[in-house]
GROMACS .gro file of C-alpha atoms in nm:
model
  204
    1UNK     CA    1  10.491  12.033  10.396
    2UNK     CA    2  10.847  11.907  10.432
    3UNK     CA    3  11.052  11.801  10.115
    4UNK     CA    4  11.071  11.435  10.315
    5UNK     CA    5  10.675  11.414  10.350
    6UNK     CA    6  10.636  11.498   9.937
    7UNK     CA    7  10.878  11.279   9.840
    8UNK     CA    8  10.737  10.968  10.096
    9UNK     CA    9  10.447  11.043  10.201
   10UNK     CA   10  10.276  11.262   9.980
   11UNK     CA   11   9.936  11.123  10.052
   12UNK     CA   12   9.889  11.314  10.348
   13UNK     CA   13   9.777  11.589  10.141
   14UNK     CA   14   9.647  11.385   9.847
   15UNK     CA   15   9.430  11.098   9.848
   16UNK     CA   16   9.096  10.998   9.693
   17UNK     CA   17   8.999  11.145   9.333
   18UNK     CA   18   9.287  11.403   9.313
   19UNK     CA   19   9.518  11.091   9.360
   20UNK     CA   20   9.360  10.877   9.124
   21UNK     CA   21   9.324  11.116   8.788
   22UNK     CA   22   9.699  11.194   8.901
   23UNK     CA   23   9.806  10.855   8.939
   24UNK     CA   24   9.653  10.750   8.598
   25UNK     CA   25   9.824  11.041   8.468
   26UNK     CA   26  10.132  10.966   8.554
   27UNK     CA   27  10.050  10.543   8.462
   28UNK     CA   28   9.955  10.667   8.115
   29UNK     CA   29  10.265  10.929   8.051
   30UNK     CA   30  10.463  10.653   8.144
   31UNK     CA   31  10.347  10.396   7.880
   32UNK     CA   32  10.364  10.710   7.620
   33UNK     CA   33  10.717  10.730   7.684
   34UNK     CA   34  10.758  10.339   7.667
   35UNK     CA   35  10.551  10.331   7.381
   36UNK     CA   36  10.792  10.516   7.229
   37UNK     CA   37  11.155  10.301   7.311
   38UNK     CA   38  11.031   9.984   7.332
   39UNK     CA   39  11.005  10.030   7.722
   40UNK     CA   40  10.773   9.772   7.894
   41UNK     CA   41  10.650   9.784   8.236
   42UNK     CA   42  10.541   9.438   8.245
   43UNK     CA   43  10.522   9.366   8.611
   44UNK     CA   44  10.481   9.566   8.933
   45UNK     CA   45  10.802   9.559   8.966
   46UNK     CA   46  10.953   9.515   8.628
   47UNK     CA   47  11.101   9.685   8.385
   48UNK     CA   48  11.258   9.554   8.029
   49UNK     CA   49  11.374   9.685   7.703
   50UNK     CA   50  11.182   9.444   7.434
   51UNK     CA   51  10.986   9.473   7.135
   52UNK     CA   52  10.791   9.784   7.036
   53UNK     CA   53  10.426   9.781   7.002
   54UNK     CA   54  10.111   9.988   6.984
   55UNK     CA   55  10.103  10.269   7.254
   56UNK     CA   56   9.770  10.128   7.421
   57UNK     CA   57   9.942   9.838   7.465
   58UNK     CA   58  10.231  10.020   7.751
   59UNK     CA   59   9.990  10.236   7.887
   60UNK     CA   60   9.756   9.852   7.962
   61UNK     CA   61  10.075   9.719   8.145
   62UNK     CA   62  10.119   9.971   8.358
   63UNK     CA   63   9.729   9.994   8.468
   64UNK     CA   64   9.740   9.594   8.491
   65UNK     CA   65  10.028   9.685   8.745
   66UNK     CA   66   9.793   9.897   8.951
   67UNK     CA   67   9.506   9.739   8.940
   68UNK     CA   68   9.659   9.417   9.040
   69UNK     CA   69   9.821   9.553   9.325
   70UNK     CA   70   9.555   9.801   9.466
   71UNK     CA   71   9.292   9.524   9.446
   72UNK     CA   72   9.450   9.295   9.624
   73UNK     CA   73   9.573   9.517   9.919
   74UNK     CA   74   9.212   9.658   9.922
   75UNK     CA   75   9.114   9.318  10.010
   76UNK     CA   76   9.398   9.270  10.276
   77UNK     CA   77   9.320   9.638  10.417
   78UNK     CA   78   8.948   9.517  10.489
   79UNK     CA   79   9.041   9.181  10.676
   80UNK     CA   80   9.333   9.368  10.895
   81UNK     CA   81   9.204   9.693  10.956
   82UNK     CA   82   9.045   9.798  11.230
   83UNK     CA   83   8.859  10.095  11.132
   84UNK     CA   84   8.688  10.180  10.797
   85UNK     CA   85   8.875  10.350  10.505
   86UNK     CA   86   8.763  10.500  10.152
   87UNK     CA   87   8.814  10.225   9.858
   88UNK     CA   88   8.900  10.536   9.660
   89UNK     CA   89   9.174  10.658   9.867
   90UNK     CA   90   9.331  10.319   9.862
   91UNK     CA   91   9.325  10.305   9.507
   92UNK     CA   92   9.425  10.673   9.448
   93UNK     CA   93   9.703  10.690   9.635
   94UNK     CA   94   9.803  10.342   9.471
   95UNK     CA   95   9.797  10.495   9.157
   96UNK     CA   96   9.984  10.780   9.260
   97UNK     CA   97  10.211  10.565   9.408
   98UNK     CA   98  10.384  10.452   9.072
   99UNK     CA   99  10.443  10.857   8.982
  100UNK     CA  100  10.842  10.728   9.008
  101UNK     CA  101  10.791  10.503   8.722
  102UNK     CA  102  10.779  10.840   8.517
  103UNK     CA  103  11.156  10.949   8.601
  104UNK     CA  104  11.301  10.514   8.505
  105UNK     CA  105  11.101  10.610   8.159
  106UNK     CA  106  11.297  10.917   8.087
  107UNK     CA  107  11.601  10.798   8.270
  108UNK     CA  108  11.626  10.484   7.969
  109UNK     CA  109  11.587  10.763   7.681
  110UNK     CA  110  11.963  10.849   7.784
  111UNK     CA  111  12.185  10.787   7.461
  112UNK     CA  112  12.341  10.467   7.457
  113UNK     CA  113  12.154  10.286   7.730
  114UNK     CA  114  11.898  10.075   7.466
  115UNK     CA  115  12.242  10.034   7.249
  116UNK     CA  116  12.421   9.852   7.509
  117UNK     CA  117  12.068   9.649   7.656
  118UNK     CA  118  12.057   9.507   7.284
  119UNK     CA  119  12.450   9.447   7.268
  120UNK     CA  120  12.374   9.257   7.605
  121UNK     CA  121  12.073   9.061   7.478
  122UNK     CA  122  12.210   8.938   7.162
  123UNK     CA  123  12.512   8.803   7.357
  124UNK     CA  124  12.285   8.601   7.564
  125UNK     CA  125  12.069   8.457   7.339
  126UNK     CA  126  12.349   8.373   7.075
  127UNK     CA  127  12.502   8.117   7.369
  128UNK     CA  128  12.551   7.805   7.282
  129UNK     CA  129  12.476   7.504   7.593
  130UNK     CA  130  12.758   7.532   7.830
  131UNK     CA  131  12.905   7.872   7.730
  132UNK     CA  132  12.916   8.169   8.018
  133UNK     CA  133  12.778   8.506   7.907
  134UNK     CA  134  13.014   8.773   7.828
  135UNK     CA  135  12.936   9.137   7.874
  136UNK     CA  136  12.956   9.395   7.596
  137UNK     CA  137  13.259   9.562   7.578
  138UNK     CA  138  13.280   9.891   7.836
  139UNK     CA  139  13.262  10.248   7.710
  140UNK     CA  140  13.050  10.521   7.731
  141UNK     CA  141  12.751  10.283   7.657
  142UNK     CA  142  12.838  10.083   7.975
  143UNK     CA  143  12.868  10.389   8.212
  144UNK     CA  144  12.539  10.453   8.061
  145UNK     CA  145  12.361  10.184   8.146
  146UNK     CA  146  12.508  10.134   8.474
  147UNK     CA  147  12.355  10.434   8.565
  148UNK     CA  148  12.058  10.406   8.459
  149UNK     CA  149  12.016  10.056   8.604
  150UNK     CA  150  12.106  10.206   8.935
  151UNK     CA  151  11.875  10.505   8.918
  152UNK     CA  152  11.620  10.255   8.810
  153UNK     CA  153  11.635  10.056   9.124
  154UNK     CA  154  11.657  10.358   9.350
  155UNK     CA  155  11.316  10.480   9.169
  156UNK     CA  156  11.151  10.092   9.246
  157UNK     CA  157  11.233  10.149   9.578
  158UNK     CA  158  11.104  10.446   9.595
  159UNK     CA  159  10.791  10.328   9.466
  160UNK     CA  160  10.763  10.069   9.694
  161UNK     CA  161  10.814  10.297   9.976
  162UNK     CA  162  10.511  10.519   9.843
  163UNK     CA  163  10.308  10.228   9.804
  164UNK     CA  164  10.334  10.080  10.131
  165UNK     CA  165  10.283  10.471  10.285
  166UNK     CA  166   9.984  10.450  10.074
  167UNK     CA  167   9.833  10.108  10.242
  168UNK     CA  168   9.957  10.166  10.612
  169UNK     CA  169   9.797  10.543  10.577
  170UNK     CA  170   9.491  10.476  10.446
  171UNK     CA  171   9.382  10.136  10.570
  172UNK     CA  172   9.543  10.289  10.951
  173UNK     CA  173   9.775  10.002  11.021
  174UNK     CA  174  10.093   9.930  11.163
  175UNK     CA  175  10.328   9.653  11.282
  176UNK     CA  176  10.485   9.352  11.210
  177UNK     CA  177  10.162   9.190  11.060
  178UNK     CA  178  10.074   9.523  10.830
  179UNK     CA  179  10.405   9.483  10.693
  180UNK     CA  180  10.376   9.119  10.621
  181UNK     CA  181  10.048   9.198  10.452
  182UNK     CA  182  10.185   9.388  10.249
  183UNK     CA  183  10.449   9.211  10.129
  184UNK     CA  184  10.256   8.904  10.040
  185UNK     CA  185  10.010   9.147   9.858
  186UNK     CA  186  10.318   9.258   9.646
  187UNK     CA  187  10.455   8.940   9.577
  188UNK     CA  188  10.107   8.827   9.480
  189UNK     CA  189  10.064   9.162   9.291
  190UNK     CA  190  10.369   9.058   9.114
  191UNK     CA  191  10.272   8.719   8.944
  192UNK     CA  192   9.893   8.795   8.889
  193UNK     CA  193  10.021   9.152   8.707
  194UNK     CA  194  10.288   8.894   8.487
  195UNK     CA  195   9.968   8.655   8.417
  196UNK     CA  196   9.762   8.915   8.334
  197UNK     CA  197  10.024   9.080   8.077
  198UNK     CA  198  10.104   8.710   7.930
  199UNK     CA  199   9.746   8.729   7.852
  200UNK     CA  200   9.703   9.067   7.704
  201UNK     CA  201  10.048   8.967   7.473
  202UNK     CA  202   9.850   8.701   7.329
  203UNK     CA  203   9.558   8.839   7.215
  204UNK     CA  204   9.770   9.144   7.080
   0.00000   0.00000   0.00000
């Protein structure tokens, strides 16, 4: 197996069960390492730096993130595709598919980066109405964090590249109107995953 076809599309060797206890896996390891920084994965796509919490309470976000996503492309794979396809591999390889979320958790335990993301926040919300945001002063802290925001965005992509493998592979479609799918599932992924989370911060 090329390095290209593990990196992208690993899910031509792993689908179904396999994908799905490694998936959660990798979901749960994820929200261990949040748990720990204050690291919330609050969205499919999001990322933020906030308050801490109880550990069940990262790990929930990031399976809200899956869930929310795989359902609603297992709904979009049945009314597009053309031939039949195993729920399980669908939401497997879904699972899977947020693996890169893993590397963004470890990436933020890099010295300084929380340091400057609070120096940043408390500049923001100490505005007063009218007044332009200033940026912490640079150092090592700021070289920090710039990298790690970059490398986080390269691993989102990355992500969304496995999880859009995932749905063409196993639901077998192509084209303009699989991609459109797809990104109307993600977008819709995105608020009901934020809704969802708004609702599980309330009753925590």
């Amino acid at each position: 197996m090329k390095l290209s076809q593990i990196l992208f599309h690993p899910f031509l060797r792993i689908a179904g069960g396999t994908a799905l206890l490694l998936g959660l896996a990798a979901i749960t390891l994820t929200g261990l390492i949040g748990a720990g920084q204050g690291l919330h994965f609050d969205g499919v796509l999001d990322t933020h730096a906030g308050k801490s919490g109880p550990w069940w309470l990262f790990v929930a976000e990031g399976l809200i993130d899956w869930i929310s996503l795989a359902v609603l492309l297992l709904i979009a794979g049945r009314l597009i595709s053309k031939t039949a396809f195993r729920s399980i591999d669908l939401l497997g390889t879904q699972a899977f598919a947020r693996w890169p979320t893993v590397l963004s958790a470890l990436a933020c335990l890099a010295p300084g980066f929380h340091r400057f993301t609070e120096a940043l926040t408390k500049s923001i919300l100490g505005l007063k109405p009218g007044q332009v945001p200033q940026l912490p002063g640079g150092g090592p802290d700021a070289v920090v964090f710039a990298l790690v925001t970059l490398f986080m965005l390269a691993c989102t992509v990355w992500m969304v590249a496995l999880m859009w493998r995932s749905f063409a592979h196993c639901c077998n479609v192509r084209g303009g109107r699989a991609v459109g799918t797809f990104v109307i599932a993600l977008l819709l992924a995105e608020v009901l995953s934020k809704v969802l989370i708004g609702q599980l911060f309330r009753l925590h």
